[in-house]
Structure formats: structure tokens, C-alpha cells
């Protein structure tokens, strides 16, 4: 991938490191961070041999088809607010696709972006020492997926019949992220995007089940978990700290944090 100098006009990017191939751009960014690399370093690769997702999942990263990037930043916010960054990144991707390409996506809390009900993007935010790494993976020009993924994952190409310039998309996403991140670090909460996030939230005002990480970690394909036997809750949207507000069958409200769980809509 080749970036023009316009990427350095986005304040959130001070340094760009590009690989043809690496195991995971999150791993590289963490390594650079530990070795004292500058804040606001962007790591991009044309393919990943061990792309990682949340809760021990893998992220399929074939050569030249998707976007695999990680941004290393040192946010001046409390630890409890770090999960908010994942939600900001999700809104940034969603805004970039809509504002520049009229592609209308949904967000599955906290970190997946769906197009026509299938996943096109995943976000993995990791904290390491005094910095965090925001990893974003997008299925852009993929023509097909292996059979175990094909009913859950899709790409921009499959859904729109068009190929997209990955460098241009990266710029569009980072511009949106930059704006959102500035407001967030000033406000220290997500109040300013709650309505927008909830509008895009595929779980909003729906019955959901909450799947603990122990369950997803045990099986080879977490998408196959049978959720019928798990209790139902009602999703009330996100709170200002990025947690998900749920209502149980007795009407009691509680909040869940993204760390060790995932949620799924009941059919
Ligand atoms: C998920 O599906 O749970 C999140 C997927 C995140 C994938 C991106 S691709 C760039 C970065 N490097 C990784 O190994 N993972 C993230």
C-alpha cells in the first residue's frame, strides 16, 4: 500500500508503517509502542497471517483484499473509558462508509459493523503499558469467504458489486475518527454520539442474549453457538461510558461491559 502525504494532514496520524505481510498489525503496533515509538503511529498491512479478533477469535486477512490497520495512541482518559474508543472507531467506519459511499451499515455492540446483516468490519482495541492500540479490519474487495464464514461475513465488493480504493477508505475513516476522538477526549464521555450510535445499533430495542466469553472460547466456530437456551434481555442502548444498558425479564435495568462477553439478537 502506498499513502500520499495527505495522510499526514490528519492530526491523529504522525507516523505510518506499512507491511506487505505481518502476523497482526495489533502485535506490530504493541511492539512499536513498547519500544518507544511515537504516539499516533499507524500500522497497515496488505495481509495478516494471524489476524486476531475479540475473545480469542481470528480475523481472516487475505492478501490485498481488506484493510488491516492499527493505530497506536496515548489517550488522556481513565482506564474505565478505554472501551469507548472501540465505539468511536465503529462510528468512524460507519460514518466514512455512509458519507463518502452512501453505504448504510449497522453496528453490533461493541465492535462489529454489519452490512445487510453480515459482518464487514471488526475492531479490536487493546491496552498495553501507557498506550492503546485500535485495530480495524474491513472486508473490502473480497470476492468470497470460506464456507464456515460465508453466511456471517461479507465484503463491500460482495454487497455493492464495486471495488474500493483501500488507501482512500483508510483516509476517510481516520478523518472521521480524528473528529470523534477530539470531542471524546474533551468531553470524556460518549453523550455526543449516543443517539447516532443507538440509531445504528442492530441490537437497539431488541431482545438479546448475553454470551459469556467462556462459551465462545470453547468452541471452534463461535458463530454456531445455540442461543435459544440462554435467557433473554431487552437492549436499551448504550450508556455514556460505552456499556450496554439491558433490562431483565423483571424490568430491572443493568449495564454490561464489553470485556468478556458478546451479545446476539434473539430471532
Ligand atoms: C473482531 O472481529 O472481534 C475484531 C477484528 C479486528 C481485526 C483487526 S485487523 C487489524 C488488527 N490486527 C488484528 O490482528 N486485529 C485487528
Coordinates of C-alpha atoms and ligand atoms in Angstrom, one line a residue:
X1 CA 0.0 0.0 0.0
X2 CA 1.2 3.5 -0.8
X3 CA 0.0 6.5 1.0
X4 CA 0.2 10.1 -0.3
X5 CA 1.4 12.8 2.0
X6 CA -2.3 13.7 2.6
X7 CA -2.4 11.1 5.4
X8 CA -0.1 13.3 7.5
X9 CA -2.7 16.1 7.3
X10 CA -4.9 14.1 9.6
X11 CA -3.7 15.2 13.1
X12 CA -4.3 11.7 14.6
X13 CA -1.6 10.3 12.3
X14 CA 2.1 11.3 13.0
X15 CA 3.8 8.2 11.6
X16 CA 2.8 5.4 9.1
X17 CA 4.4 2.0 8.9
X18 CA 3.4 -0.3 6.1
X19 CA 4.0 -4.0 5.8
X20 CA 3.3 -6.4 2.8
X21 CA 2.7 -9.1 5.3
X22 CA 2.7 -9.5 9.1
X23 CA 1.1 -11.7 11.7
X24 CA -1.1 -9.0 13.2
X25 CA -0.9 -5.2 12.9
X26 CA -2.0 -5.0 16.5
X27 CA 1.0 -7.1 17.5
X28 CA 3.3 -4.9 15.5
X29 CA 1.8 -1.7 17.0
X30 CA 2.2 -3.0 20.5
X31 CA 5.8 -4.0 19.8
X32 CA 6.5 -0.5 18.4
X33 CA 4.8 1.1 21.4
X34 CA 6.9 -0.9 23.9
X35 CA 10.0 0.2 22.0
X36 CA 9.0 3.9 22.4
X37 CA 7.5 4.5 19.0
X38 CA 5.8 7.9 18.6
X39 CA 2.2 8.4 19.7
X40 CA -0.2 8.3 16.8
X41 CA 1.6 5.7 14.8
X42 CA -0.5 3.9 12.2
X43 CA 0.5 0.4 11.2
X44 CA -1.0 -1.0 8.0
X45 CA -0.5 -4.4 6.3
X46 CA -1.6 -5.9 3.0
X47 CA -2.3 -9.2 4.7
X48 CA -2.1 -10.8 8.1
X49 CA -1.1 -14.3 8.8
X50 CA -2.7 -14.3 12.3
X51 CA -5.3 -11.5 12.4
X52 CA -7.0 -11.5 15.8
X53 CA -10.4 -10.6 17.0
X54 CA -12.1 -10.2 20.3
X55 CA -12.5 -13.1 22.8
X56 CA -9.9 -15.3 21.1
X57 CA -11.4 -15.1 17.6
X58 CA -9.4 -14.9 14.4
X59 CA -9.9 -12.3 11.7
X60 CA -9.4 -13.6 8.1
X61 CA -7.0 -11.3 6.4
X62 CA -6.2 -12.4 2.8
X63 CA -3.6 -10.5 0.8
X64 CA -4.6 -7.3 -0.9
X65 CA -8.4 -7.6 -0.3
X66 CA -9.1 -6.0 3.0
X67 CA -8.0 -3.2 5.3
X68 CA -5.9 -4.3 8.3
X69 CA -4.7 -1.4 10.3
X70 CA -3.8 -0.5 13.9
X71 CA -3.4 3.0 15.4
X72 CA -1.3 3.5 18.4
X73 CA -2.4 6.3 20.7
X74 CA -1.9 7.5 24.2
X75 CA -5.3 8.9 25.2
X76 CA -5.6 11.1 28.3
X77 CA -8.7 9.3 29.7
X78 CA -9.3 7.0 32.7
X79 CA -9.0 3.2 32.1
X80 CA -12.7 2.7 32.5
X81 CA -13.3 4.8 29.4
X82 CA -10.9 2.9 27.1
X83 CA -13.8 0.7 25.8
X84 CA -15.4 3.9 24.5
X85 CA -12.6 4.1 21.8
X86 CA -13.9 0.9 20.2
X87 CA -17.4 2.5 19.9
X88 CA -15.8 5.7 18.4
X89 CA -13.9 3.6 15.9
X90 CA -17.1 1.8 14.9
X91 CA -19.0 5.1 14.4
X92 CA -16.0 6.4 12.4
X93 CA -16.1 3.5 10.0
X94 CA -19.8 3.7 9.7
X95 CA -19.8 7.4 9.0
X96 CA -17.0 7.1 6.5
X97 CA -18.9 4.5 4.5
X98 CA -22.1 6.5 4.6
X99 CA -20.7 10.0 4.0
X100 CA -18.4 9.0 1.1
X101 CA -20.1 6.0 -0.5
X102 CA -23.7 6.0 0.7
X103 CA -23.2 2.6 2.3
X104 CA -25.6 2.3 5.2
X105 CA -24.2 0.0 7.9
X106 CA -25.3 -1.2 11.3
X107 CA -23.2 -1.7 14.4
X108 CA -23.4 -4.9 16.6
X109 CA -22.3 -3.8 20.0
X110 CA -19.5 -3.2 20.8
X111 CA -17.2 -3.8 17.8
X112 CA -18.7 -5.3 14.7
X113 CA -20.0 -3.5 11.7
X114 CA -22.6 -5.2 9.6
X115 CA -23.9 -4.6 6.1
X116 CA -27.1 -6.4 5.1
X117 CA -26.9 -8.3 8.4
X118 CA -23.4 -9.7 7.7
X119 CA -20.1 -8.6 9.2
X120 CA -17.9 -6.4 7.1
X121 CA -15.7 -4.9 9.9
X122 CA -14.3 -5.9 13.3
X123 CA -12.5 -3.7 15.8
X124 CA -10.1 -4.9 18.4
X125 CA -8.9 -2.3 21.0
X126 CA -6.1 -3.4 23.3
X127 CA -4.3 -1.6 26.1
X128 CA -0.6 -2.1 26.6
X129 CA 1.5 -0.2 29.2
X130 CA 0.6 3.5 28.8
X131 CA -0.8 3.3 25.2
X132 CA -3.7 1.7 23.4
X133 CA -3.9 0.0 20.0
X134 CA -7.0 0.3 18.0
X135 CA -7.1 -2.4 15.3
X136 CA -9.6 -2.2 12.5
X137 CA -10.2 -4.9 10.0
X138 CA -12.5 -4.4 7.0
X139 CA -13.6 -6.8 4.3
X140 CA -13.3 -4.5 1.3
X141 CA -12.7 -6.3 -2.1
X142 CA -13.0 -9.9 -1.0
X143 CA -14.8 -11.9 -3.7
X144 CA -15.7 -14.8 -1.5
X145 CA -15.3 -16.3 2.0
X146 CA -14.5 -19.9 3.1
X147 CA -17.8 -21.8 3.7
X148 CA -17.7 -21.7 7.6
X149 CA -17.8 -17.8 7.3
X150 CA -19.8 -17.2 4.3
X151 CA -23.3 -16.9 5.9
X152 CA -21.9 -14.5 8.6
X153 CA -19.2 -12.4 6.8
X154 CA -19.4 -10.3 3.7
X155 CA -17.4 -7.6 1.9
X156 CA -18.1 -4.2 0.4
X157 CA -17.5 -5.7 -3.0
X158 CA -19.9 -8.6 -2.5
X159 CA -22.7 -6.3 -1.3
X160 CA -22.3 -3.4 -3.7
X161 CA -20.6 -5.1 -6.8
X162 CA -17.9 -2.4 -6.7
X163 CA -14.2 -2.4 -5.8
X164 CA -13.0 0.3 -3.4
X165 CA -9.6 2.0 -3.1
X166 CA -8.4 0.9 0.3
X167 CA -5.9 3.8 0.8
X168 CA -8.7 6.3 0.2
X169 CA -11.0 4.4 2.6
X170 CA -8.4 4.4 5.3
X171 CA -8.0 8.2 4.9
X172 CA -11.8 8.7 5.1
X173 CA -12.1 6.6 8.3
X174 CA -9.1 8.3 10.0
X175 CA -10.6 11.7 9.3
X176 CA -13.9 10.7 10.9
X177 CA -12.1 9.1 13.8
X178 CA -10.0 12.2 14.3
X179 CA -13.0 14.4 14.7
X180 CA -14.8 12.0 17.1
X181 CA -11.7 11.4 19.2
X182 CA -11.1 15.1 19.7
X183 CA -14.6 15.6 21.0
X184 CA -14.4 12.5 23.2
X185 CA -11.1 13.5 24.8
X186 CA -12.5 16.9 25.5
X187 CA -15.9 15.6 26.9
X188 CA -14.6 12.3 28.5
X189 CA -17.9 10.6 27.7
X190 CA -20.0 9.4 24.8
X191 CA -23.0 11.6 25.3
X192 CA -22.4 13.4 22.0
X193 CA -22.8 10.2 19.9
X194 CA -25.3 8.2 21.9
X195 CA -28.2 8.9 19.6
X196 CA -26.2 8.2 16.4
X197 CA -24.8 5.0 17.9
X198 CA -28.2 3.8 19.0
X199 CA -29.7 4.5 15.6
X200 CA -27.1 2.3 14.0
X201 CA -27.2 -0.3 16.8
X202 CA -28.6 -3.6 15.4
X203 CA -29.4 -4.7 19.0
X204 CA -31.3 -1.5 19.9
X205 CA -34.8 -2.1 21.4
X206 CA -34.5 -5.8 20.6
X207 CA -34.4 -8.9 22.7
X208 CA -30.8 -10.2 23.1
X209 CA -28.9 -12.9 24.8
X210 CA -25.6 -12.4 26.5
X211 CA -22.9 -14.9 25.7
X212 CA -20.1 -15.2 28.2
X213 CA -16.5 -15.5 26.8
X214 CA -16.0 -19.0 28.4
X215 CA -18.7 -20.2 26.0
X216 CA -17.3 -18.6 22.9
X217 CA -13.7 -19.6 23.7
X218 CA -14.5 -23.3 24.0
X219 CA -15.7 -24.0 20.5
X220 CA -14.1 -23.7 17.2
X221 CA -16.7 -21.6 15.4
X222 CA -18.3 -19.2 17.9
X223 CA -20.9 -18.2 15.4
X224 CA -22.6 -21.5 15.8
X225 CA -23.5 -21.1 19.5
X226 CA -27.1 -22.0 20.1
X227 CA -28.6 -19.0 21.8
X228 CA -32.1 -20.5 22.3
X229 CA -31.3 -21.8 25.8
X230 CA -29.8 -18.6 27.1
X231 CA -32.0 -16.1 29.0
X232 CA -33.5 -13.1 27.1
X233 CA -32.9 -9.5 27.9
X234 CA -34.0 -6.3 26.2
X235 CA -31.4 -3.9 24.8
X236 CA -32.0 -0.3 25.8
X237 CA -28.9 1.2 24.0
X238 CA -25.5 2.4 25.2
X239 CA -24.6 4.4 28.2
X240 CA -22.2 7.4 28.3
X241 CA -19.3 5.1 29.2
X242 CA -19.9 2.7 26.3
X243 CA -21.5 -0.1 28.3
X244 CA -24.8 -1.6 27.1
X245 CA -28.0 -1.0 29.1
X246 CA -30.2 -4.1 29.3
X247 CA -33.5 -4.9 31.0
X248 CA -34.2 -8.3 32.5
X249 CA -37.5 -10.1 32.4
X250 CA -38.5 -8.5 35.8
X251 CA -37.9 -5.0 34.4
X252 CA -34.6 -4.4 36.3
X253 CA -32.0 -2.4 34.4
X254 CA -28.3 -3.3 34.4
X255 CA -25.2 -2.5 32.3
X256 CA -22.8 -4.8 30.7
X257 CA -19.2 -4.0 29.7
X258 CA -17.7 -5.4 26.6
X259 CA -14.7 -7.1 28.1
X260 CA -15.7 -10.7 28.4
X261 CA -19.0 -11.1 26.6
X262 CA -20.7 -10.8 23.4
X263 CA -24.4 -10.2 22.6
X264 CA -26.7 -11.7 20.0
X265 CA -30.1 -10.7 18.9
X266 CA -32.8 -13.3 19.6
X267 CA -34.5 -14.4 16.4
Ligands
LIG1 C1 -13.2 -8.9 15.9 O1 -13.7 -9.4 14.9 O2 -13.6 -9.3 17.0 C2 -12.2 -7.8 15.7 C3 -11.4 -8.0 14.5 C4 -10.3 -7.0 14.4 C5 -9.4 -7.2 13.2 C6 -8.3 -6.2 13.1 S1 -7.4 -6.3 11.6 C7 -6.2 -5.2 12.1 C8 -5.9 -5.5 13.6 N1 -5.0 -6.6 13.7 C9 -5.5 -7.7 14.3 O3 -4.9 -8.8 14.5 N2 -6.8 -7.5 14.5 C10 -7.2 -6.2 14.2

